[in-house]
Coordinates of C-alpha atoms and ligand atoms in Angstrom, one line a residue:
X1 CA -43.7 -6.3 -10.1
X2 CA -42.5 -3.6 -12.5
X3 CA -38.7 -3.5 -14.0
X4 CA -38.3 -0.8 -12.2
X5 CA -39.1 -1.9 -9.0
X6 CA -37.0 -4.7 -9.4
X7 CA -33.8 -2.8 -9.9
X8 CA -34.4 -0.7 -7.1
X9 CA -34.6 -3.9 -4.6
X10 CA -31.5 -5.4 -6.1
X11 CA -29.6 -2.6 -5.6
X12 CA -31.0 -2.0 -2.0
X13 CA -30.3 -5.9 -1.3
X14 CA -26.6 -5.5 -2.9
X15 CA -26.3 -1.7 -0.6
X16 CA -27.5 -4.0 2.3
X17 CA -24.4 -6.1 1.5
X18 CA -22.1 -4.0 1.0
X19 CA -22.8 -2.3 4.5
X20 CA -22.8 -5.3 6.2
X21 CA -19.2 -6.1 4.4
X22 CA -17.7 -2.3 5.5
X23 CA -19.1 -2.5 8.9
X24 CA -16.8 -5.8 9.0
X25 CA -13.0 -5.7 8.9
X26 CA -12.6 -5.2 5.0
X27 CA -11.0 -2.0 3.5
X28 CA -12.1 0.3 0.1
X29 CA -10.5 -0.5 -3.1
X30 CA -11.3 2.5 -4.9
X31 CA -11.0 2.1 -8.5
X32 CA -10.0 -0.2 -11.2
X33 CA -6.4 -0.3 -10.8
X34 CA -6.7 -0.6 -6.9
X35 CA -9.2 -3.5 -7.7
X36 CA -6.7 -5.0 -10.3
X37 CA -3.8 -5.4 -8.1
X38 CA -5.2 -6.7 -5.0
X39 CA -7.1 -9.6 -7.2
X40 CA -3.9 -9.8 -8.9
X41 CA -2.0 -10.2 -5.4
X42 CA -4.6 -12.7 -3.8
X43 CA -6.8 -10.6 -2.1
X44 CA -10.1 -11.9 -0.2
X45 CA -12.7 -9.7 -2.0
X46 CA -16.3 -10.5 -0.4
X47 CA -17.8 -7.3 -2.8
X48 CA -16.8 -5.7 -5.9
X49 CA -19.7 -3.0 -7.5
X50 CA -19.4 -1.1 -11.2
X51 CA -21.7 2.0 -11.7
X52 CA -20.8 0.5 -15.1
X53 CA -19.6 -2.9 -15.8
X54 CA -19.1 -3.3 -19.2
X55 CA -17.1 -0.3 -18.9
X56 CA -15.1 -2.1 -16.4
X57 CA -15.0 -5.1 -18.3
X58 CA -13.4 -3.4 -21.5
X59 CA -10.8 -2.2 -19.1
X60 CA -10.0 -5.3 -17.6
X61 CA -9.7 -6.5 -21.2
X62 CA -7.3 -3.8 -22.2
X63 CA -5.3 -3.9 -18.8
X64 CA -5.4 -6.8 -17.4
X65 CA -6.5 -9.3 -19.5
X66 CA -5.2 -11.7 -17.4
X67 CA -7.7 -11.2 -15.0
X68 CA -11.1 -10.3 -17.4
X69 CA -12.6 -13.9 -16.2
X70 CA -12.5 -13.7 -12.6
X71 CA -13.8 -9.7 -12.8
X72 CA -16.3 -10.7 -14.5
X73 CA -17.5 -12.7 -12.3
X74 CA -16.7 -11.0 -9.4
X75 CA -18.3 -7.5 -10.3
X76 CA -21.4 -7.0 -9.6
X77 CA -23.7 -4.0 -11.2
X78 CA -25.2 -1.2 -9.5
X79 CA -26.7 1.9 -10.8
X80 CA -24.3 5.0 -10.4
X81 CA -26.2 6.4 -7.6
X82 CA -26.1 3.4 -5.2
X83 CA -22.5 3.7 -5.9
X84 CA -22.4 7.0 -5.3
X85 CA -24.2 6.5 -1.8
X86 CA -22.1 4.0 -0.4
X87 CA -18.7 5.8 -1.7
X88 CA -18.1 9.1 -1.4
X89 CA -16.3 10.7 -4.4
X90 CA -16.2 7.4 -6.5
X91 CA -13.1 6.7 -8.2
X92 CA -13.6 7.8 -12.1
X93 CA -13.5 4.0 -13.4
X94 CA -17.2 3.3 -11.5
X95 CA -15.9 0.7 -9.1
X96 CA -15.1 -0.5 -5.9
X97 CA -14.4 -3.2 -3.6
X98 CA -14.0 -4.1 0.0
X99 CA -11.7 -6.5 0.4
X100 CA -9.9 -7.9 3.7
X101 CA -6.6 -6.9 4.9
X102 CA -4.1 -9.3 5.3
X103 CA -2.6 -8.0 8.0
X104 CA 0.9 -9.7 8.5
X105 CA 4.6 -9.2 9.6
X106 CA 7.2 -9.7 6.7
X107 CA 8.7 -13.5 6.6
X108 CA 11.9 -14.1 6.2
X109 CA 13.6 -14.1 2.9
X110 CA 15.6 -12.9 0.0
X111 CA 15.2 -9.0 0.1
X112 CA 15.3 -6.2 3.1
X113 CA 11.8 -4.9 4.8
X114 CA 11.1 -1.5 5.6
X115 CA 10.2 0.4 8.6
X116 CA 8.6 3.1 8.7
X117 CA 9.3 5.1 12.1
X118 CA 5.9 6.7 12.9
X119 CA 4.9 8.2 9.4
X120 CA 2.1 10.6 9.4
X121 CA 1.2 11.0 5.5
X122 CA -0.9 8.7 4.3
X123 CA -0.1 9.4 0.7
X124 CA 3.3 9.3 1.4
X125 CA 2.5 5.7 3.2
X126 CA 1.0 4.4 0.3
X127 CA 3.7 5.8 -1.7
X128 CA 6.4 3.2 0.0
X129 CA 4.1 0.2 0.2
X130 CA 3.8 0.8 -3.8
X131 CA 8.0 1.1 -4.2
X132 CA 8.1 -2.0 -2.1
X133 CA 5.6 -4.1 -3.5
X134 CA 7.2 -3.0 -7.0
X135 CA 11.0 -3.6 -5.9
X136 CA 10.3 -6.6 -4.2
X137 CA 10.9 -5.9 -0.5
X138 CA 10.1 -8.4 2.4
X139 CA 7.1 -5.8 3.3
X140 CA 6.5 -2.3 5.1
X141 CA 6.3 -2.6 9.2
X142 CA 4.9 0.8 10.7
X143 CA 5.3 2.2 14.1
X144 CA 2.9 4.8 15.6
X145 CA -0.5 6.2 15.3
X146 CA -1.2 5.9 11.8
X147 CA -3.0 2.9 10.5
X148 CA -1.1 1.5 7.4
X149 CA -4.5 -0.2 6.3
X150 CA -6.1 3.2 6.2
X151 CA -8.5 3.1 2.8
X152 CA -6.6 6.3 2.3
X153 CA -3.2 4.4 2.3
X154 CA -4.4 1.6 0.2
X155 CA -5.7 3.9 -2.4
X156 CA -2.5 5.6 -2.6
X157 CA -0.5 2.5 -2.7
X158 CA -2.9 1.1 -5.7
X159 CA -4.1 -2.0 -3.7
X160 CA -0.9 -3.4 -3.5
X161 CA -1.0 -4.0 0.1
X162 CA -1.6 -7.5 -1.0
X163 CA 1.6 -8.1 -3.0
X164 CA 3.8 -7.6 -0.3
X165 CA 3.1 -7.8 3.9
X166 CA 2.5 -4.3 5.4
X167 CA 1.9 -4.7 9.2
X168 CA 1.4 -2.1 12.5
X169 CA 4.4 -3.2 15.1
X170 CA 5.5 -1.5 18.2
X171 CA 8.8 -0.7 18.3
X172 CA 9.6 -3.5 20.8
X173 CA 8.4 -5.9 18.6
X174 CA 10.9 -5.2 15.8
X175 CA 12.1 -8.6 14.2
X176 CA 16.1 -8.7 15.2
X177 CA 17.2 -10.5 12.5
X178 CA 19.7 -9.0 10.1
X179 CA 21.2 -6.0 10.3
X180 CA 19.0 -2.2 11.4
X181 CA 20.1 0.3 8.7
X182 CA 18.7 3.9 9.6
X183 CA 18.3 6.1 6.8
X184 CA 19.8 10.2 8.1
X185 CA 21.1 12.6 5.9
X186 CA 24.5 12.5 8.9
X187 CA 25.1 8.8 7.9
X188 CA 27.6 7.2 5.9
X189 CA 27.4 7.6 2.0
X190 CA 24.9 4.8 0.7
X191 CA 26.6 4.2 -2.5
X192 CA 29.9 2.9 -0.5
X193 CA 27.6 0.1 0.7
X194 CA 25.7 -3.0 0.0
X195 CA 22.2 -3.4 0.9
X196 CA 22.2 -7.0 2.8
X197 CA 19.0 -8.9 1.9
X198 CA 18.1 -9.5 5.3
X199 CA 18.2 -5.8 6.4
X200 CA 15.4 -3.6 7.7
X201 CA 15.8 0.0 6.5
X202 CA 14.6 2.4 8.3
X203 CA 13.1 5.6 7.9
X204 CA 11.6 8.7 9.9
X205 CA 8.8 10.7 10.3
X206 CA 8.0 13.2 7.8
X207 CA 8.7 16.1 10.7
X208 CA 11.1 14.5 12.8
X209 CA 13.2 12.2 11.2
X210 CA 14.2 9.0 12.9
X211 CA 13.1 8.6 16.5
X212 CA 15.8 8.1 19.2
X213 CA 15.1 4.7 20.1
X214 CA 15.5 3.1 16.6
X215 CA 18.6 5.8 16.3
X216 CA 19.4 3.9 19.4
X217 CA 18.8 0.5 17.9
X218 CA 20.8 0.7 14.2
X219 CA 23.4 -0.9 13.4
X220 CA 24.4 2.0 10.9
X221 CA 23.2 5.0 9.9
X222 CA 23.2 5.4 6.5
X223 CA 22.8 9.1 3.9
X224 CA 21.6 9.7 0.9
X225 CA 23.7 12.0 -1.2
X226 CA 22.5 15.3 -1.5
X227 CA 24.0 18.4 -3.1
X228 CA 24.6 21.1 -0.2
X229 CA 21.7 23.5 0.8
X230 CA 19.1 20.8 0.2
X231 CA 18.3 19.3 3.7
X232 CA 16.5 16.1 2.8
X233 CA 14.5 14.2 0.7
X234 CA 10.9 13.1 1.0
X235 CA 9.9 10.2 2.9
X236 CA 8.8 7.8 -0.1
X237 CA 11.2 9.0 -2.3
X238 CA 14.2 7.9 0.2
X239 CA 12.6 4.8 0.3
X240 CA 12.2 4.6 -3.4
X241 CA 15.9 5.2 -3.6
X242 CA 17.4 3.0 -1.0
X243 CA 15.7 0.3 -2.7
X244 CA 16.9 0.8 -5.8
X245 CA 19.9 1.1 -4.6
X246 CA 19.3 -2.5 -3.3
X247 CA 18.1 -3.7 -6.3
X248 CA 20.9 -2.3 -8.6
X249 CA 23.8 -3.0 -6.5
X250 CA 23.1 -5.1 -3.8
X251 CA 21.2 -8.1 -5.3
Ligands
LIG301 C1 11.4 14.2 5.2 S1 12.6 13.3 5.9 C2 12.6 13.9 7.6 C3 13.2 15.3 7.7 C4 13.2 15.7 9.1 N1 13.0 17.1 9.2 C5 14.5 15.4 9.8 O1 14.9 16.2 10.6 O2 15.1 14.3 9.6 C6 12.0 11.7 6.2 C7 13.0 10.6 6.3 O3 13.5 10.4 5.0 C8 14.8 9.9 5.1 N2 15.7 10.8 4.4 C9 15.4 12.0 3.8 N3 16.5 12.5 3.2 C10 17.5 11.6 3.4 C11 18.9 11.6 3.1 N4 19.5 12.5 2.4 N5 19.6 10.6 3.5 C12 19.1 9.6 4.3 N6 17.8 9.6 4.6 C13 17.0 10.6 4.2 C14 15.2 9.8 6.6 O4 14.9 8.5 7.1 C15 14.2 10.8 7.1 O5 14.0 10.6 8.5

């Protein structure tokens, strides 16, 4: 059997696998960084490809050296066309993953969780889960349509899905412990407050702000100052703020 031959089997035995892993429940990490993180944050990661690995490899070096050994054994080389045919538009860095989601509610514990009431902007999903992960928040709970799994969402939050607990609820199935703070430019002033560790903050949809049944449900309503004119801010910048507001004041 020619070299050439050869290749072209193992990369058609490692396509074959990495089908059979997407047509499971795993999710795209798309790109180093995405990669990096989840690994970093414990992630179950059945496949991991590089169009070219010792690329990769000298990136994992520079950037996370702390995690060079287990990349290298984890990612597996394919020519950039095999790549290319199982991801569409793949990430500049030459790799990706499938890993599985770990879909679960936030626990208990020393920092607030955010809700997310029915967000429609994937990027802007991924934007929070990356602020939370970052600040330390319990996790990001979602209510509606939008699946906070999406491969869209986790590319957006960098893969760090893993490094905190980002979970679908229905709004009945809210945990009640510690106090409901609803984020709404009429609320009281934020900065006359402290954050409680156990709250969930709240937030609204990108078009309609906070729904009535969580408006229903808060214990407070709480604003964000803004100079007049200026009607709101975006959705994962008010989260970004809120919990630094938490984290500079509160903790
Ligand atoms: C883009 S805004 C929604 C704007 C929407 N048109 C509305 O009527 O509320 C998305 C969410 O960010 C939060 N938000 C934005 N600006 C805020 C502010 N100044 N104070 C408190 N929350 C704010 C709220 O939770 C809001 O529902």
């Amino acid at each position: 059997m020619s070299e050439r031959v050869g290749e072209d089997r193992g990369a058609a035995e490692v396509a074959a696998r990495w089908r059979a892993s997407a047509a499971g429940d795993t999710v795209l990490l798309d790109g180093f960084h995405a990669i990096k993180h989840a690994l970093r944050f414990g992630a179950d990661i059945p496949l991991a490809l590089a169009a070219d690995r010792d690329a990769a490899l000298g990136l994992a070096e520079r950037l996370a050296p702390d995690l060079a050994e287990r990349l290298a054994a984890l990612l597996t080389p394919v020519p950039a066309a095999t790549l290319a045919a199982l991801v569409a538009r793949p990430h500049p860095t030459g790799v990706a993953a499938l890993a599985v989601p770990a879909r679960r509610a936030p626990a208990h514990g020393p920092a607030p969780a955010v809700l997310l009431d029915n967000p429609r902007h994937l990027g802007n999903i991924g934007a929070v889960i990356r602020v939370a992960a970052g600040a330390g928040a319990r996790g990001v709970l979602t209510t509606g349509t939008v699946d906070p799994w999406h491969p869209s969402v986790v590319r957006a939050a960098a893969g760090l899905h893993w490094a905190t607990a980002v979970h679908h609820v229905e709004p009945g199935e809210l945990p009640s412990h510690g106090p409901l703070l609803a984020l709404d430019p009429e609320g009281a002033d934020l900065r006359d407050m402290t954050v409680d560790d156990g709250a969930l903050l709240a937030f609204g949809s990108e078009r309609a702000g906070l729904s009535p049944g969580t408006r229903q449900r808060a214990d407070a309503l709480v604003a964000l100052p803004m100079r007049p004119g200026v009607s709101s801010y975006n959705l994962a910048t008010s989260v970004a703020m809120t919990l630094y507001h938490w984290l500079a004041k509160g903790r």
